mmCIF file of C-alpha atoms in Angstrom:
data_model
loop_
_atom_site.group_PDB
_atom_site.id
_atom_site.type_symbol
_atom_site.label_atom_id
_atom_site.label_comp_id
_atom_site.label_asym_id
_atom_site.label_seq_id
_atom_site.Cartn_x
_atom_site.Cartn_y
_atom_site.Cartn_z
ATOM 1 C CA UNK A 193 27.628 58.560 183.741
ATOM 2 C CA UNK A 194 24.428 59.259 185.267
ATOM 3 C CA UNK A 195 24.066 56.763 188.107
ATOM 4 C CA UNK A 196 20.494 55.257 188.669
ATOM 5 C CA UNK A 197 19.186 55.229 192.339
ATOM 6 C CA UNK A 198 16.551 52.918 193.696
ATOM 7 C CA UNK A 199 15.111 51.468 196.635
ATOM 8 C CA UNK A 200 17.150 49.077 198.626
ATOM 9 C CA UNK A 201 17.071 45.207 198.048
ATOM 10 C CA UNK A 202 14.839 44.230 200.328
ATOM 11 C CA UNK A 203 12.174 47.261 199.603
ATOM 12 C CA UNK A 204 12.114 48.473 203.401
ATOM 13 C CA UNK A 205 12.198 52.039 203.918
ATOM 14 C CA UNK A 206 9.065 52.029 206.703
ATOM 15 C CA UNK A 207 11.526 53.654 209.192
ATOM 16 C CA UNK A 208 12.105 57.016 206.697
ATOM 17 C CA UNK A 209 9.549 59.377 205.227
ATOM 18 C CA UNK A 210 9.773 60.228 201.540
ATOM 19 C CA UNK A 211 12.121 63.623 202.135
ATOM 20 C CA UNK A 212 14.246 61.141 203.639
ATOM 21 C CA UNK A 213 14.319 58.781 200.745
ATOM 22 C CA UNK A 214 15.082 61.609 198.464
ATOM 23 C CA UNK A 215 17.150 63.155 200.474
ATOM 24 C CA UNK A 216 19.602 59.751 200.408
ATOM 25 C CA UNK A 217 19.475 60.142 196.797
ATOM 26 C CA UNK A 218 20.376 63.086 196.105
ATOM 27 C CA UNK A 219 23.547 62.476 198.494
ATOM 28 C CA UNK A 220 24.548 59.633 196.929
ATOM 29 C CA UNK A 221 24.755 60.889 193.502
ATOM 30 C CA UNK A 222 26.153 64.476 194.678
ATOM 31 C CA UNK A 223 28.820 62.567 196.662
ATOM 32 C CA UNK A 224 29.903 59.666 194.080
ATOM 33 C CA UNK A 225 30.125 62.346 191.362
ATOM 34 C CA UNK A 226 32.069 64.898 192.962
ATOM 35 C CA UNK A 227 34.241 62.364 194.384
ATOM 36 C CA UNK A 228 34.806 60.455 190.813
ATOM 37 C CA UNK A 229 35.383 64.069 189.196
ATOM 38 C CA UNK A 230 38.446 64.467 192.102
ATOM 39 C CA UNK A 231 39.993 61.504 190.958
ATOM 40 C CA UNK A 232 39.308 61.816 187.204
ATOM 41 C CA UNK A 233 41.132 64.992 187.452
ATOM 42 C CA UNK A 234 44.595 63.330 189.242
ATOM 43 C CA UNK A 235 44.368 60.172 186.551
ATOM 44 C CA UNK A 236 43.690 63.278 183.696
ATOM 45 C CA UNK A 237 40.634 60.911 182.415
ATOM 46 C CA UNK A 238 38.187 59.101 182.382
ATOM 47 C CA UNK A 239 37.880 56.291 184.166
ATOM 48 C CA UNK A 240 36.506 53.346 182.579
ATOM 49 C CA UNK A 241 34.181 51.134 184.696
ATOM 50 C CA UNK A 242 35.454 47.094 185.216
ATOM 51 C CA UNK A 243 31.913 45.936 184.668
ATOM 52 C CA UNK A 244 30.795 45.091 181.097
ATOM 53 C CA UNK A 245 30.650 47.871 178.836
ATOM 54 C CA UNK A 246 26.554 47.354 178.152
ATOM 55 C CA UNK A 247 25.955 48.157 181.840
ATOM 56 C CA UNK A 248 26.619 51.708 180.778
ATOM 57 C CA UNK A 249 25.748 53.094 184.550
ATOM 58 C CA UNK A 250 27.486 52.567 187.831
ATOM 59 C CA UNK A 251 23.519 51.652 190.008
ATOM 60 C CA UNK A 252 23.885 53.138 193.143
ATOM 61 C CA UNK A 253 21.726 51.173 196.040
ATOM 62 C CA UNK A 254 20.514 52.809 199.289
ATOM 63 C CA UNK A 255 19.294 51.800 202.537
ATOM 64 C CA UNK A 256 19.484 47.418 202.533
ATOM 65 C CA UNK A 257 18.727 45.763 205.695
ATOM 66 C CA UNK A 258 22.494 45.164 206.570
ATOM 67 C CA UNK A 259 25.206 46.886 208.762
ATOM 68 C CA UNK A 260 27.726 47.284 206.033
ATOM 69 C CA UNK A 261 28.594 48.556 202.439
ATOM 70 C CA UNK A 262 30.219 47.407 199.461
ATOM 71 C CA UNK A 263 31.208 48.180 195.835
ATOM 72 C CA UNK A 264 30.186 45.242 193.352
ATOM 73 C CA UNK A 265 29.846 44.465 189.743
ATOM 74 C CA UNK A 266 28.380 47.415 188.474
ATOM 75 C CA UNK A 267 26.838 48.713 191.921
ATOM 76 C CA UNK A 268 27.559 50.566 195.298
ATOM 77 C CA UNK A 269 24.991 49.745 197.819
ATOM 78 C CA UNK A 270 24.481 50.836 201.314
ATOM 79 C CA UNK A 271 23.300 49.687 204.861
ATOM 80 C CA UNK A 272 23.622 51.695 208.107
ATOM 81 C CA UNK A 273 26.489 51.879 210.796
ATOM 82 C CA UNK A 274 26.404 49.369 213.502
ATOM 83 C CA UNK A 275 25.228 50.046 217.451
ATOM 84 C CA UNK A 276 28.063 50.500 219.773
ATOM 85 C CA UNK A 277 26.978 47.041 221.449
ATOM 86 C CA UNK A 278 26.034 45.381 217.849
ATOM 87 C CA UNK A 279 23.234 45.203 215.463
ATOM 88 C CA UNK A 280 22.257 47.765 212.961
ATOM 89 C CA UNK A 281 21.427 51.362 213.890
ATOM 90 C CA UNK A 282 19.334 52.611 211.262
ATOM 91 C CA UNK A 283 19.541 56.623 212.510
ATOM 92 C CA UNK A 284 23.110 55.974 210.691
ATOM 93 C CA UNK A 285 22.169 55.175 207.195
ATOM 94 C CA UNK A 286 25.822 54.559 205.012
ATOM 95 C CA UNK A 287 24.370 56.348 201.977
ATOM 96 C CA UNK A 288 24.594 59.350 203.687
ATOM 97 C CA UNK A 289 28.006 59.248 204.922
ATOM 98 C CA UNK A 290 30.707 60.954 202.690
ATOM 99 C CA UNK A 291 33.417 58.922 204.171
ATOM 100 C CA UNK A 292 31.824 55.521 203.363
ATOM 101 C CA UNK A 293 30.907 57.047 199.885
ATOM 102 C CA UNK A 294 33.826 57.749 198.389
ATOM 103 C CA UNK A 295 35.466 54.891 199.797
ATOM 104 C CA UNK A 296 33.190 52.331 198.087
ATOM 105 C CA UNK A 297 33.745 53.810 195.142
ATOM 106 C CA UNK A 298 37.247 54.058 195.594
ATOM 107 C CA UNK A 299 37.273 50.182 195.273
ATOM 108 C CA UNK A 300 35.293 50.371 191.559
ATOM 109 C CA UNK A 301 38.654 52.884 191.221
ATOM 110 C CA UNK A 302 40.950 50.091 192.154
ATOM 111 C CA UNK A 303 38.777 47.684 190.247
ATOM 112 C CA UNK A 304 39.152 49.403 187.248
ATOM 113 C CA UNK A 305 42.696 50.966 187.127
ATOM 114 C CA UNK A 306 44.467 48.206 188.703
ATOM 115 C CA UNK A 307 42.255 45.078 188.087
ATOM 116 C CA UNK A 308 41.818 41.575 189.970
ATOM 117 C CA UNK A 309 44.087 38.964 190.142
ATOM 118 C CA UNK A 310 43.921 36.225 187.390
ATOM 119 C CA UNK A 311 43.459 33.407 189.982
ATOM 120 C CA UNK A 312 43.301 32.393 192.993
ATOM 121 C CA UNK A 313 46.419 31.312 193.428
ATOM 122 C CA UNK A 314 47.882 34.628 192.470
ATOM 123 C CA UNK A 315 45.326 36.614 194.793
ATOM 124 C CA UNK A 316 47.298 37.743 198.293
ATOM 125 C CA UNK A 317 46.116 39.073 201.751
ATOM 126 C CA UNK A 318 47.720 42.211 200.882
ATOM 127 C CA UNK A 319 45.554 42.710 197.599
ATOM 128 C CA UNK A 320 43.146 42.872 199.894
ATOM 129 C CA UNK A 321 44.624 44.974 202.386
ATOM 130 C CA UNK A 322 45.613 47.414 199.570
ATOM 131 C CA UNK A 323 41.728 47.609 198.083
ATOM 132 C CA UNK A 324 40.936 48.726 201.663
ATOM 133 C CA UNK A 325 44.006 51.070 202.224
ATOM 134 C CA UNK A 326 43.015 52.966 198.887
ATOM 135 C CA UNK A 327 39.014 53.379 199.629
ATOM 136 C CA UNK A 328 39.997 54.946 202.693
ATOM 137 C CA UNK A 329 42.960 56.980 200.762
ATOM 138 C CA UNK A 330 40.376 58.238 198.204
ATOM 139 C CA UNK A 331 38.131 59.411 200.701
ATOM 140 C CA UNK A 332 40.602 61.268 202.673
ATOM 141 C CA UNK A 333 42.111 62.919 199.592
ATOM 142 C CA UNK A 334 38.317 63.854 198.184
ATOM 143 C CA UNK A 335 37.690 65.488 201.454
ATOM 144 C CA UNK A 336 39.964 67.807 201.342
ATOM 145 C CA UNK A 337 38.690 69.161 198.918
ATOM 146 C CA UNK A 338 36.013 70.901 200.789
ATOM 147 C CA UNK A 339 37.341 74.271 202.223
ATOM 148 C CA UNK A 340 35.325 74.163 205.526
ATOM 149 C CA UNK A 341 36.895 70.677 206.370
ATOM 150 C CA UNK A 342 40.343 72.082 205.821
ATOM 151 C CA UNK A 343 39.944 75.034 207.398
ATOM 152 C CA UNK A 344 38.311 72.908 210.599
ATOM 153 C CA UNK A 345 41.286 70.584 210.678
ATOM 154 C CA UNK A 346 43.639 73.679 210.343
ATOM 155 C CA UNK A 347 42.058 75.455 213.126
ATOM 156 C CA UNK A 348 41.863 71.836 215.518
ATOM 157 C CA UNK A 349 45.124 70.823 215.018
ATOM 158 C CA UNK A 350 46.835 74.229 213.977
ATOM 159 C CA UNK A 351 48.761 72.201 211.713
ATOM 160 C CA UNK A 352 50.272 69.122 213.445
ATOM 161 C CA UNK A 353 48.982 66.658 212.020
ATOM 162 C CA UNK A 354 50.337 63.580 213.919
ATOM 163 C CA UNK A 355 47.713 63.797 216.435
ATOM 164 C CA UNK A 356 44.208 62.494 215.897
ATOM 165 C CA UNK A 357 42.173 65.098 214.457
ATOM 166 C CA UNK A 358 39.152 65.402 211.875
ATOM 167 C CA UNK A 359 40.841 63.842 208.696
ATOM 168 C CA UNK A 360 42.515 60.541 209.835
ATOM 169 C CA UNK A 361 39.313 59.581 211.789
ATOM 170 C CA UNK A 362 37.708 57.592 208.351
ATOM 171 C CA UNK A 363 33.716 57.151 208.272
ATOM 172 C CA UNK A 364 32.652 58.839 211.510
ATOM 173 C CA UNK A 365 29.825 57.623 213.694
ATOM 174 C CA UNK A 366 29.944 59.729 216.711
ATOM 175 C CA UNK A 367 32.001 62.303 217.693
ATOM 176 C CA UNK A 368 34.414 59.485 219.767
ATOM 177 C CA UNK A 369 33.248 56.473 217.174
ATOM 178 C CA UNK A 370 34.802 55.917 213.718
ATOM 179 C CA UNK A 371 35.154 53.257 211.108
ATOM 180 C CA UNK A 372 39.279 52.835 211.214
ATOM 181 C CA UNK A 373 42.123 55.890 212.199
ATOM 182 C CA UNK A 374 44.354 56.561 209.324
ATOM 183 C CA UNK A 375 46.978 57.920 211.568
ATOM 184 C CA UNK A 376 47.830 55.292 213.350
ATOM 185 C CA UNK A 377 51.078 53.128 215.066
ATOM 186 C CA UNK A 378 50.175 49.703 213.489
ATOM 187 C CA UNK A 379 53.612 47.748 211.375
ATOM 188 C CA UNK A 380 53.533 44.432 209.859
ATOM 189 C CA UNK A 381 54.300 42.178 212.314
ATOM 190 C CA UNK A 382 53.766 38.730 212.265
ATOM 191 C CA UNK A 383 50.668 38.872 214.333
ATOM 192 C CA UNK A 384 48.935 40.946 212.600
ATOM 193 C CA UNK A 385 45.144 40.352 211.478
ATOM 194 C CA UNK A 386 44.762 38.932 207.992
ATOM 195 C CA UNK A 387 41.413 40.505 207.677
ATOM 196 C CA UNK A 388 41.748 43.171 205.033
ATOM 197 C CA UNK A 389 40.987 46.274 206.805
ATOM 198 C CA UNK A 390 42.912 45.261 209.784
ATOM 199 C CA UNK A 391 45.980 44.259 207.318
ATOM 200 C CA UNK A 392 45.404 47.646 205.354
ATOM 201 C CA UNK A 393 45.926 50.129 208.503
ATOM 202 C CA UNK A 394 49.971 49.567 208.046
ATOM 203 C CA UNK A 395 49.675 50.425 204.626
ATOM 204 C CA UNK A 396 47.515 53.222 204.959
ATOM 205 C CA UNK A 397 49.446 54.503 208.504
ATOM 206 C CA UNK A 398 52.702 54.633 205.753
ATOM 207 C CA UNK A 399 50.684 56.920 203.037
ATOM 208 C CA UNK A 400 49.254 59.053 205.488
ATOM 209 C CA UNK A 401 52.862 59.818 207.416
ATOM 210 C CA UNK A 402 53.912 60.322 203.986
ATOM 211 C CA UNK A 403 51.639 62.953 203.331
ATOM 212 C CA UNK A 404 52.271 65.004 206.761
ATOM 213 C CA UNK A 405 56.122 65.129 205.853
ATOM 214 C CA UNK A 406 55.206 66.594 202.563
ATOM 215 C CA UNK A 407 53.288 69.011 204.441
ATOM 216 C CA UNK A 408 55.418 69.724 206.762
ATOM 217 C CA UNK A 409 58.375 69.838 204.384
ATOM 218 C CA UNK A 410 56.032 72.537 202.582
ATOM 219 C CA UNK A 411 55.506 74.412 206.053
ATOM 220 C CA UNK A 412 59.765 74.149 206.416
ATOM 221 C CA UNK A 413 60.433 75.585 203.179
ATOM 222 C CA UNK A 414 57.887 78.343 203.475
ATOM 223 C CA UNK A 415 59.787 79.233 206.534
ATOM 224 C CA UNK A 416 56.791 78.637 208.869
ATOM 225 C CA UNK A 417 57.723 76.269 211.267
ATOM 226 C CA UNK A 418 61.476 74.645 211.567
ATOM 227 C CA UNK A 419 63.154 71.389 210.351
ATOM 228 C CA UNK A 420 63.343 70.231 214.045
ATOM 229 C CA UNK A 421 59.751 71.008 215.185
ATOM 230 C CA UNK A 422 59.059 68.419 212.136
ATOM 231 C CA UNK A 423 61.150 65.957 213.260
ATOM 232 C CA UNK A 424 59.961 66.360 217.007
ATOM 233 C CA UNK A 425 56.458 65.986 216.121
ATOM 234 C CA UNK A 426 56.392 62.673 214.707
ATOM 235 C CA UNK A 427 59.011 61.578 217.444
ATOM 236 C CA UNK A 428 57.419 63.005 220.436
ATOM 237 C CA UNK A 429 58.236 60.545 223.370
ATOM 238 C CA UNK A 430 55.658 61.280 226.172
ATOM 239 C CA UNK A 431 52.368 63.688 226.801
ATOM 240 C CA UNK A 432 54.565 66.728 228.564
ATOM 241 C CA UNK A 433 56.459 66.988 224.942
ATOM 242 C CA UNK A 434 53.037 66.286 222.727
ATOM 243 C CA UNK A 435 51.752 69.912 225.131
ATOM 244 C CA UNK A 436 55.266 71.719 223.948
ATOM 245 C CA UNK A 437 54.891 70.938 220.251
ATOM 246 C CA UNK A 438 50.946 71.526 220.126
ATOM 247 C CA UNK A 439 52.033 74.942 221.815
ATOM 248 C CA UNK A 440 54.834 75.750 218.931
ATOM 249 C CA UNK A 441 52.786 74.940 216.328
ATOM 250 C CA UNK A 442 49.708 76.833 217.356
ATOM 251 C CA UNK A 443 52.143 79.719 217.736
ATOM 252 C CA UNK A 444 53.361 79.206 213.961
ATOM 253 C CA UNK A 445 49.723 78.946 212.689
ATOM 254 C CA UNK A 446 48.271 82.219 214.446
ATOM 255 C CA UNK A 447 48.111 84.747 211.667
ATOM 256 C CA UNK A 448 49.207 82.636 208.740
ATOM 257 C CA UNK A 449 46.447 80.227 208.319
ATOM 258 C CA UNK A 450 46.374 80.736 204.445
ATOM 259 C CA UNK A 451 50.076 79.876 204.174
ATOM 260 C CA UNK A 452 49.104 76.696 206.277
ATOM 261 C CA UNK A 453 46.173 75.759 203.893
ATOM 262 C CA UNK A 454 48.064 76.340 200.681
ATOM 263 C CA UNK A 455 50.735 74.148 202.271
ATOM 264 C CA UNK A 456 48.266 71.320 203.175
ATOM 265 C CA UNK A 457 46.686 71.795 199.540
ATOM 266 C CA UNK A 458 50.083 71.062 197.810
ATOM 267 C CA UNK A 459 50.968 67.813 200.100
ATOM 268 C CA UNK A 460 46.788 66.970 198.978
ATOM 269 C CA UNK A 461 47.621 67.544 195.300
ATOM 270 C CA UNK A 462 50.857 65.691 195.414
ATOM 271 C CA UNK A 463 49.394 62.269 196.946
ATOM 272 C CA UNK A 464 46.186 62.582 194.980
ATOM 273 C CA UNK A 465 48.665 62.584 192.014
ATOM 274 C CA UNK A 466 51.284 60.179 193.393
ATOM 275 C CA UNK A 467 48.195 57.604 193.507
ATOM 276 C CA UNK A 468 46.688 57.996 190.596
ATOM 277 C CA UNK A 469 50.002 58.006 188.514
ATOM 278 C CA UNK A 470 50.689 54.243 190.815
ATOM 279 C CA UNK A 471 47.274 53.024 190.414
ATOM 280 C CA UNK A 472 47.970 51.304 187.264
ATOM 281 C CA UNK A 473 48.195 47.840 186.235
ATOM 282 C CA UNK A 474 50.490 48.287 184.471
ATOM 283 C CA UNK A 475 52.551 49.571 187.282
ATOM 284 C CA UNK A 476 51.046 47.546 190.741
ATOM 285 C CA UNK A 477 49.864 43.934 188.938
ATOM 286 C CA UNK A 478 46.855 42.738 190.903
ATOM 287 C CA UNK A 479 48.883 39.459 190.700
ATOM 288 C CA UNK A 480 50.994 38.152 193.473
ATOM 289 C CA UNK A 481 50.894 41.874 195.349
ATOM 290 C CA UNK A 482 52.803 42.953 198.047
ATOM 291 C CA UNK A 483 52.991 45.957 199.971
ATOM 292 C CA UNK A 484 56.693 45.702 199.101
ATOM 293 C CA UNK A 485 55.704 46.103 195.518
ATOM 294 C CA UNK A 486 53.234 48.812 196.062
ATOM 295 C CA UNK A 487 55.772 51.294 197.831
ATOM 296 C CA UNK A 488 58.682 50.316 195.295
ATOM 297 C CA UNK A 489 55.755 51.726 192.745
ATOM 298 C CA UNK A 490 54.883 54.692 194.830
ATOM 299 C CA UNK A 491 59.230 55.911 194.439
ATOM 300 C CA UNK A 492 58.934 55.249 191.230
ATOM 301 C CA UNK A 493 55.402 57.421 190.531
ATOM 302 C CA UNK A 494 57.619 59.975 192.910
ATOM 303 C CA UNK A 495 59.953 60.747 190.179
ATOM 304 C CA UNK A 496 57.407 61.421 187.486
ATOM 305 C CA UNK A 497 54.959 63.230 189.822
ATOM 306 C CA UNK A 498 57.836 65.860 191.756
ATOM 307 C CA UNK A 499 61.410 64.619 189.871
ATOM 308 C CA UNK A 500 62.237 62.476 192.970
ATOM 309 C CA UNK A 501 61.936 64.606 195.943
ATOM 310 C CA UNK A 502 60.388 62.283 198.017
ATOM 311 C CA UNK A 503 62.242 59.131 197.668
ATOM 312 C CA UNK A 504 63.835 59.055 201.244
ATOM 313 C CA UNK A 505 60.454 60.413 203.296
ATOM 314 C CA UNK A 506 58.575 57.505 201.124
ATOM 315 C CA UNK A 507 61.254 54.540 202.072
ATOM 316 C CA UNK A 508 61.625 56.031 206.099
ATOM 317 C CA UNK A 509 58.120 55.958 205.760
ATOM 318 C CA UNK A 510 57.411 52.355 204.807
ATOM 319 C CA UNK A 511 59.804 50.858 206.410
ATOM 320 C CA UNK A 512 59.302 52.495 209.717
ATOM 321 C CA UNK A 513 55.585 50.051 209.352
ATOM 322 C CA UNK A 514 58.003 47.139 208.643
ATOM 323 C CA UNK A 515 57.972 47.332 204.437
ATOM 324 C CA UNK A 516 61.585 47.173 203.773
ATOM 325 C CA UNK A 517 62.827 48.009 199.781
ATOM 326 C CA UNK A 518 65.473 45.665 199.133
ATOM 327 C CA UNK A 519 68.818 47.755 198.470
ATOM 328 C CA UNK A 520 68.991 46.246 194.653
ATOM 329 C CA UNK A 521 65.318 46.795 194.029
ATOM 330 C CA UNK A 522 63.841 48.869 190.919
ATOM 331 C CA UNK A 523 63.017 51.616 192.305
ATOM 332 C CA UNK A 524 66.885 52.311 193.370
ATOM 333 C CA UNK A 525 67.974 50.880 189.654
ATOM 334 C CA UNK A 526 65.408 53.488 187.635
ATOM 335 C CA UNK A 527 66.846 56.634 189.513
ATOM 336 C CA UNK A 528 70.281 55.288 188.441
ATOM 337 C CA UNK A 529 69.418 55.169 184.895
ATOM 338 C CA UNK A 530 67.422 58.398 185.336
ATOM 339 C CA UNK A 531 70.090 60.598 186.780
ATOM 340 C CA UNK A 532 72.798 59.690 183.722
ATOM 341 C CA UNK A 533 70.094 60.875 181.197
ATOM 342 C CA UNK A 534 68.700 57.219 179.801
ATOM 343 C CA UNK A 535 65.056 57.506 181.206
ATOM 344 C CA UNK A 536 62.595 60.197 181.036
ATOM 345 C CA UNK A 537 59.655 60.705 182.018
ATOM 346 C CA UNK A 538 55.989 61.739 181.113
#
């Protein structure tokens, strides 16, 4: 569809000249339409709006008099960032921030894919926490899909990725100041915030780690870097040992920097797909969610997306954030079934 654009809610745009309005426009759309055409391509369709079918356009809203964003019924609209000491900062206008983007509109994805709960008594913390988890997953996935931020995380982190570099820093403010880290040490412990994008970061820290291994397992096969050097890097026990693996992989990426991208663009192609093949509600029921559920969903997607190759890094993975699979659970009965010949898959 051909999303609408008009002025924000409360009609104030006396801070911005008319390039500037325009200018926020044409972002928006660019950005919300290249991003829905990445994730139409991993869900190989269309995807059908939640709102009701005679609202036949998704009304995109720039530049309200608020320090936030959100995705609603049948819009995406847009405030600014907030000042480091509070309030909003309106040189920082949301509609012109990729990051914050595609992750609004990664929650009309989730909204239409995998639905809302029925009631309120079925509706969990973690439904929320997942909604936030995937905006931020569907912004990291779209943006790498821009060659000059690949190649600029490439060449910053020479491919190891367990440090804090350009792509796990999600809607950037600054150059030091960023919405949330993807890459980060949080696990589900008892204290943790019920606020859903502080109760998402465990669930998002899991996908992410998930995606390094399969990029490093790509870099392993490929012969570029070893098995231990893997292991070491998302291990590494002090700063003197985080200088000694920065050094060996910057000595593995000199001169083969287009192995290293097609490696990262088969671990980017392999979530996108692992995703969209989980984000269905028929699969993840908005109903009574649990992160629990979600990853036993995620092994599952793993055998139809790569025939099961990543059912041990995606288990380490969650369960290293506290999201234990219960020994008996699905996930362990359909690769049972699978490898005596009584399942396929699509």
């Amino acid at each position: 569809s051909n999303p609408p654009v008009r002025p924000g809610a409360d009609g104030h745009f006396d801070h911005l000249d008319v390039n500037s309005r325009e200018f926020s426009a044409a972002t928006m759309y660019a950005t919300v339409r290249r991003v829905l055409d990445i994730w139409e391509d991993y869900f190989g369709r269309q995807i059908q709006w939640h709102f009701r079918m005679d609202l036949e356009k998704l009304e995109l809203i720039p530049l309200i008099n608020w320090d936030n964003a959100q995705s609603g019924y049948g819009f995406l609209e847009f405030g600014f960032g907030r000042k480091p000491t509070g309030g909003i900062d309106r040189t920082r206008p949301y509609c012109q921030n990729f990051d914050v983007l595609a992750h609004e509109l990664g929650h009309s994805i989730i909204f239409a894919e995998v639905g809302v709960p029925s009631n309120d008594s079925s509706n969990t913390d973690e439904y929320g926490g997942f909604h936030e988890s995937a905006g931020d997953l569907v912004a990291m996935i779209a943006s790498l899909h821009f060659n000059k931020m690949v190649d600029r995380i490439l060449e910053n982190s020479k491919g190891n990725l367990f440090t804090t570099n350009e792509l796990n820093r999600m809607g950037e403010l600054s150059e030091t100041r960023q919405i949330r880290e993807l890459f980060n040490d949080l696990v589900m412990s008892p204290t943790i915030s019920r606020e859903p994008h502080d109760l998402s970061l465990p669930l998002t820290g899991a996908i992410f780690d998930i995606f390094v291994e399969v990029f490093q397992k790509e870099l392993v096969q490929a012969g570029l870097i070893s098995q231990e050097l893997a292991i070491r890097s998302f291990n590494s026990p002090d700063e003197e040992a985080d200088n000694t693996i920065q050094a060996e992989f910057t000595a593995a990426y000199n001169g083969k920097q287009i192995q290293f991208k097609e490696a990262m663009l088969k671990a980017r192609d392999y979530l996108g797909s692992l995703l969209a093949h989980a984000w269905n509600r028929d699969r993840i029921s908005p109903d009574h969610l649990t992160y629990v559920k979600v990853g036993l969903q995620l092994m599952n997607s793993d055998i139809a997306v790569s025939g099961g190759q990543h059912q041990d890094t995606i288990r380490a993975c969650f369960a290293w954030r506290e999201i234990s699979f219960p020994a008996n659970s699905l996930a362990f009965q359909i690769r049972k079934l699978d490898d005596r010949g009584l399942l396929s898959y699509a």
